[in-house]
PDB file of C-alpha atoms in Angstrom:
ATOM      1  CA  LEU A 926      -4.518  -0.276  -0.715  1.00 36.00           C
ATOM      2  CA  THR A 927      -6.049  -0.209  -4.136  1.00 39.00           C
ATOM      3  CA  MET A 928      -5.547  -3.022  -6.628  1.00 41.00           C
ATOM      4  CA  ASN A 929      -3.163  -0.837  -8.659  1.00 44.00           C
ATOM      5  CA  ARG A 930      -0.828  -0.432  -5.699  1.00 42.00           C
ATOM      6  CA  VAL A 931      -0.625  -4.124  -4.762  1.00 43.00           C
ATOM      7  CA  PRO A 932       1.832  -5.130  -7.563  1.00 47.00           C
ATOM      8  CA  SER A 933       4.054  -2.141  -6.740  1.00 44.00           C
ATOM      9  CA  LEU A 934       3.998  -2.992  -3.059  1.00 40.00           C
ATOM     10  CA  ALA A 935       4.834  -6.638  -3.816  1.00 43.00           C
ATOM     11  CA  LEU A 936       7.742  -5.497  -5.990  1.00 45.00           C
ATOM     12  CA  LEU A 937       9.000  -3.222  -3.216  1.00 43.00           C
ATOM     13  CA  VAL A 938       8.833  -6.032  -0.653  1.00 38.00           C
ATOM     14  CA  THR A 939      10.639  -8.405  -3.036  1.00 43.00           C
ATOM     15  CA  ALA A 940      13.336  -5.810  -3.712  1.00 44.00           C
ATOM     16  CA  GLY A 941      13.809  -5.314   0.006  1.00 42.00           C
ATOM     17  CA  LEU A 942      14.179  -9.025   0.598  1.00 39.00           C
ATOM     18  CA  LEU A 943      16.728  -9.313  -2.190  1.00 42.00           C
ATOM     19  CA  SER A 944      18.745  -6.231  -1.276  1.00 42.00           C
ATOM     20  CA  GLY A 945      22.471  -6.563  -0.894  1.00 43.00           C
ATOM     21  CA  VAL A 946      24.616  -9.397  -2.153  1.00 42.00           C
ATOM     22  CA  ALA A 947      23.551 -13.017  -2.317  1.00 44.00           C
ATOM     23  CA  THR A 948      25.695 -15.985  -3.212  1.00 43.00           C
ATOM     24  CA  ALA A 949      24.647 -18.627  -5.706  1.00 43.00           C
ATOM     25  CA  GLY A 950      27.332 -21.301  -5.662  1.00 43.00           C
ATOM     26  CA  ASP A 951      30.612 -19.607  -6.516  1.00 45.00           C
ATOM     27  CA  HIS A 952      28.864 -16.649  -8.150  1.00 57.00           C
ATOM     28  CA  GLN A 953      27.679 -13.496  -6.488  1.00 86.00           C
ATOM     29  CA  VAL A 954      24.351 -11.963  -7.348  1.00 94.00           C
ATOM     30  CA  VAL A 955      24.008  -8.251  -6.619  1.00 96.00           C
ATOM     31  CA  ASN A 956      20.703  -6.463  -6.141  1.00 97.00           C
ATOM     32  CA  VAL A 957      20.561  -2.840  -7.254  1.00 97.00           C
ATOM     33  CA  ALA A 958      17.646  -0.818  -5.926  1.00 96.00           C
ATOM     34  CA  LEU A 959      16.503   1.466  -8.728  1.00 97.00           C
ATOM     35  CA  ASN A 960      15.116   4.769  -7.521  1.00 97.00           C
ATOM     36  CA  ALA A 961      12.476   6.566  -9.541  1.00 97.00           C
ATOM     37  CA  THR A 962      13.485   9.952 -10.929  1.00 96.00           C
ATOM     38  CA  GLN A 963      11.314  13.058 -10.871  1.00 96.00           C
ATOM     39  CA  TYR A 964       9.782  11.884 -14.171  1.00 95.00           C
ATOM     40  CA  ASN A 965       8.589   8.584 -12.699  1.00 95.00           C
ATOM     41  CA  THR A 966       7.692   9.281  -9.064  1.00 94.00           C
ATOM     42  CA  GLY A 967       5.679   6.666  -7.231  1.00 93.00           C
ATOM     43  CA  HIS A 968       7.144   3.701  -9.114  1.00 94.00           C
ATOM     44  CA  VAL A 969       9.664   1.118  -7.929  1.00 94.00           C
ATOM     45  CA  ALA A 970      12.180  -1.089  -9.718  1.00 96.00           C
ATOM     46  CA  SER A 971      15.007  -3.464  -8.934  1.00 97.00           C
ATOM     47  CA  ALA A 972      17.824  -5.132 -10.877  1.00 97.00           C
ATOM     48  CA  LEU A 973      19.683  -8.354 -10.169  1.00 97.00           C
ATOM     49  CA  LEU A 974      23.211  -8.438 -11.593  1.00 97.00           C
ATOM     50  CA  SER A 975      25.041 -11.737 -12.003  1.00 97.00           C
ATOM     51  CA  PRO A 976      28.274 -12.815 -13.689  1.00 95.00           C
ATOM     52  CA  THR A 977      27.975 -14.592 -17.036  1.00 93.00           C
ATOM     53  CA  THR A 978      30.505 -16.142 -19.370  1.00 90.00           C
ATOM     54  CA  GLY A 979      33.096 -14.020 -21.114  1.00 90.00           C
ATOM     55  CA  ASN A 980      33.481 -11.308 -18.447  1.00 92.00           C
ATOM     56  CA  ARG A 981      29.955 -10.060 -18.957  1.00 95.00           C
ATOM     57  CA  THR A 982      27.170  -9.290 -16.496  1.00 96.00           C
ATOM     58  CA  GLY A 983      23.567 -10.427 -16.778  1.00 94.00           C
ATOM     59  CA  LEU A 984      20.912  -7.921 -15.731  1.00 94.00           C
ATOM     60  CA  SER A 985      17.401  -9.019 -14.744  1.00 93.00           C
ATOM     61  CA  ILE A 986      15.241  -5.965 -14.145  1.00 93.00           C
ATOM     62  CA  VAL A 987      11.708  -5.695 -12.758  1.00 93.00           C
ATOM     63  CA  LEU A 988       9.832  -2.406 -13.074  1.00 91.00           C
ATOM     64  CA  GLY A 989       6.738  -1.497 -11.104  1.00 91.00           C
ATOM     65  CA  GLY A 990       5.601   1.070 -13.639  1.00 90.00           C
ATOM     66  CA  VAL A 991       6.288   3.921 -16.020  1.00 91.00           C
ATOM     67  CA  PRO A 992       4.747   7.392 -16.248  1.00 91.00           C
ATOM     68  CA  SER A 993       1.119   7.578 -17.321  1.00 89.00           C
ATOM     69  CA  GLY A 994       0.836   8.647 -20.927  1.00 89.00           C
ATOM     70  CA  THR A 995       3.862   6.592 -21.984  1.00 89.00           C
ATOM     71  CA  ALA A 996       3.546   5.529 -25.632  1.00 87.00           C
ATOM     72  CA  LEU A 997       2.751   1.876 -26.369  1.00 84.00           C
ATOM     73  CA  PRO A 998       4.615  -0.279 -26.958  1.00 83.00           C
ATOM     74  CA  VAL A 999       6.728   0.854 -23.981  1.00 85.00           C
ATOM     75  CA  HIS A1000      10.446   1.269 -24.783  1.00 87.00           C
ATOM     76  CA  ILE A1001      13.025   1.291 -21.981  1.00 90.00           C
ATOM     77  CA  ASP A1002      16.755   1.633 -22.720  1.00 91.00           C
ATOM     78  CA  THR A1003      19.425   0.541 -20.240  1.00 93.00           C
ATOM     79  CA  TYR A1004      22.730   2.312 -19.626  1.00 96.00           C
ATOM     80  CA  ILE A1005      25.655   2.152 -17.222  1.00 97.00           C
ATOM     81  CA  TYR A1006      27.324   5.453 -16.309  1.00 98.00           C
ATOM     82  CA  SER A1007      30.354   6.206 -14.164  1.00 97.00           C
ATOM     83  CA  GLY A1008      29.709   8.113 -10.949  1.00 97.00           C
ATOM     84  CA  THR A1009      26.632   8.126  -8.758  1.00 96.00           C
ATOM     85  CA  CYS A1010      22.973   8.830  -9.441  1.00 96.00           C
ATOM     86  CA  GLU A1011      23.538  12.323  -8.044  1.00 95.00           C
ATOM     87  CA  ARG A1012      26.676  12.949 -10.165  1.00 96.00           C
ATOM     88  CA  MET A1013      26.738  10.841 -13.325  1.00 96.00           C
ATOM     89  CA  GLY A1014      29.405  11.049 -15.986  1.00 95.00           C
ATOM     90  CA  PRO A1015      28.462  12.999 -19.130  1.00 96.00           C
ATOM     91  CA  LYS A1016      28.029   9.923 -21.359  1.00 96.00           C
ATOM     92  CA  PRO A1017      27.175   6.265 -20.757  1.00 96.00           C
ATOM     93  CA  VAL A1018      30.141   3.941 -20.333  1.00 96.00           C
ATOM     94  CA  TYR A1019      28.037   0.984 -21.537  1.00 96.00           C
ATOM     95  CA  GLU A1020      24.866   1.038 -23.616  1.00 93.00           C
ATOM     96  CA  MET A1021      22.747  -2.085 -23.708  1.00 88.00           C
ATOM     97  CA  ASN A1022      20.999  -1.450 -27.007  1.00 70.00           C
ATOM     98  CA  GLN A1023      18.448  -4.203 -26.522  1.00 59.00           C
ATOM     99  CA  SER A1024      15.657  -2.055 -25.182  1.00 53.00           C
ATOM    100  CA  MET A1025      12.688  -3.472 -23.358  1.00 58.00           C
ATOM    101  CA  THR A1026       9.537  -3.358 -25.419  1.00 57.00           C
ATOM    102  CA  THR A1027       6.165  -4.254 -23.980  1.00 61.00           C
ATOM    103  CA  ARG A1028       2.675  -3.736 -25.331  1.00 59.00           C
ATOM    104  CA  SER A1029       1.154  -3.496 -21.877  1.00 64.00           C
ATOM    105  CA  MET A1030       1.580  -1.059 -19.024  1.00 67.00           C
ATOM    106  CA  SER A1031       0.530  -3.633 -16.447  1.00 73.00           C
ATOM    107  CA  SER A1032       3.150  -4.262 -13.820  1.00 74.00           C
ATOM    108  CA  PRO A1033       5.483  -5.748 -13.092  1.00 88.00           C
ATOM    109  CA  MET A1034       7.364  -5.318 -16.373  1.00 89.00           C
ATOM    110  CA  ARG A1035      10.507  -7.390 -16.888  1.00 88.00           C
ATOM    111  CA  LEU A1036      13.712  -6.777 -18.822  1.00 87.00           C
ATOM    112  CA  SER A1037      16.784  -8.957 -19.270  1.00 88.00           C
ATOM    113  CA  THR A1038      19.974  -7.823 -20.952  1.00 89.00           C
ATOM    114  CA  ILE A1039      23.744  -8.345 -20.879  1.00 92.00           C
ATOM    115  CA  ALA A1040      26.375  -5.710 -20.015  1.00 94.00           C
ATOM    116  CA  PRO A1041      29.735  -6.138 -21.773  1.00 94.00           C
ATOM    117  CA  VAL A1042      31.706  -5.824 -18.525  1.00 95.00           C
ATOM    118  CA  SER A1043      32.399  -8.134 -15.585  1.00 95.00           C
ATOM    119  CA  LEU A1044      30.382  -7.843 -12.398  1.00 96.00           C
ATOM    120  CA  ALA A1045      33.634  -7.458 -10.433  1.00 95.00           C
ATOM    121  CA  ALA A1046      34.576  -4.408 -12.536  1.00 95.00           C
ATOM    122  CA  LEU A1047      31.123  -2.868 -12.044  1.00 96.00           C
ATOM    123  CA  ARG A1048      31.279  -3.390  -8.287  1.00 94.00           C
ATOM    124  CA  SER A1049      34.749  -1.893  -7.945  1.00 91.00           C
ATOM    125  CA  GLY A1050      34.465   1.140 -10.170  1.00 83.00           C
ATOM    126  CA  GLY A1051      31.692   3.473  -9.007  1.00 94.00           C
ATOM    127  CA  TYR A1052      28.994   2.862 -11.622  1.00 97.00           C
ATOM    128  CA  VAL A1053      25.248   3.465 -11.843  1.00 97.00           C
ATOM    129  CA  LEU A1054      22.511   1.666 -13.755  1.00 97.00           C
ATOM    130  CA  VAL A1055      20.066   3.959 -15.569  1.00 97.00           C
ATOM    131  CA  LEU A1056      16.756   3.057 -17.186  1.00 95.00           C
ATOM    132  CA  ARG A1057      15.622   5.628 -19.723  1.00 94.00           C
ATOM    133  CA  ALA A1058      12.384   6.152 -21.620  1.00 93.00           C
ATOM    134  CA  GLY A1059      12.567   5.707 -25.380  1.00 90.00           C
ATOM    135  CA  PRO A1060      12.919   8.681 -27.756  1.00 91.00           C
ATOM    136  CA  MET A1061       9.151   8.862 -28.334  1.00 92.00           C
ATOM    137  CA  ASP A1062       8.781   9.611 -24.611  1.00 94.00           C
ATOM    138  CA  GLY A1063      11.540  12.220 -24.401  1.00 95.00           C
ATOM    139  CA  SER A1064      14.510   9.949 -23.536  1.00 94.00           C
ATOM    140  CA  VAL A1065      14.213  10.973 -19.880  1.00 96.00           C
ATOM    141  CA  ASN A1066      15.795   8.967 -17.070  1.00 96.00           C
ATOM    142  CA  LEU A1067      13.108   6.952 -15.277  1.00 96.00           C
ATOM    143  CA  PHE A1068      15.177   4.998 -12.736  1.00 97.00           C
ATOM    144  CA  CYS A1069      18.724   5.136 -11.384  1.00 98.00           C
ATOM    145  CA  GLY A1070      20.610   2.871  -8.988  1.00 98.00           C
ATOM    146  CA  ASN A1071      24.169   2.891  -7.657  1.00 97.00           C
ATOM    147  CA  ILE A1072      26.019  -0.394  -8.260  1.00 96.00           C
ATOM    148  CA  THR A1073      27.885  -1.444  -5.109  1.00 91.00           C
TER     149      THR A1073
END
């Protein structure tokens, strides 16, 4: 393994250990494995979803990388669509407009945001989490994960 692959491998191992549903007190924490799209092959990511106050869901996302040539600072937008990664709805159901901005491409990159919907609703309705490159990088989907 080269030094560049070690952080990605560590992220993959961590994601595997956290996969599924964990319980923290009375609150569930759901891990969503985020699969790289054709625009971001070779990278890994994972999101932890947890209930917050006011019927909202906290998202803590760790990314193992973005495509080479991505403009700095890196911009990643987060969306929730209905459907599955293979068959998404035509428009996002929820847009988390706080995009991740980082001045470094070193991994892992971290993003935290809030979705304006309860975790229970997300888990019961057939939704997917999508991470998309910013407009300066073509607004292409980089990662997608089914919320279960």
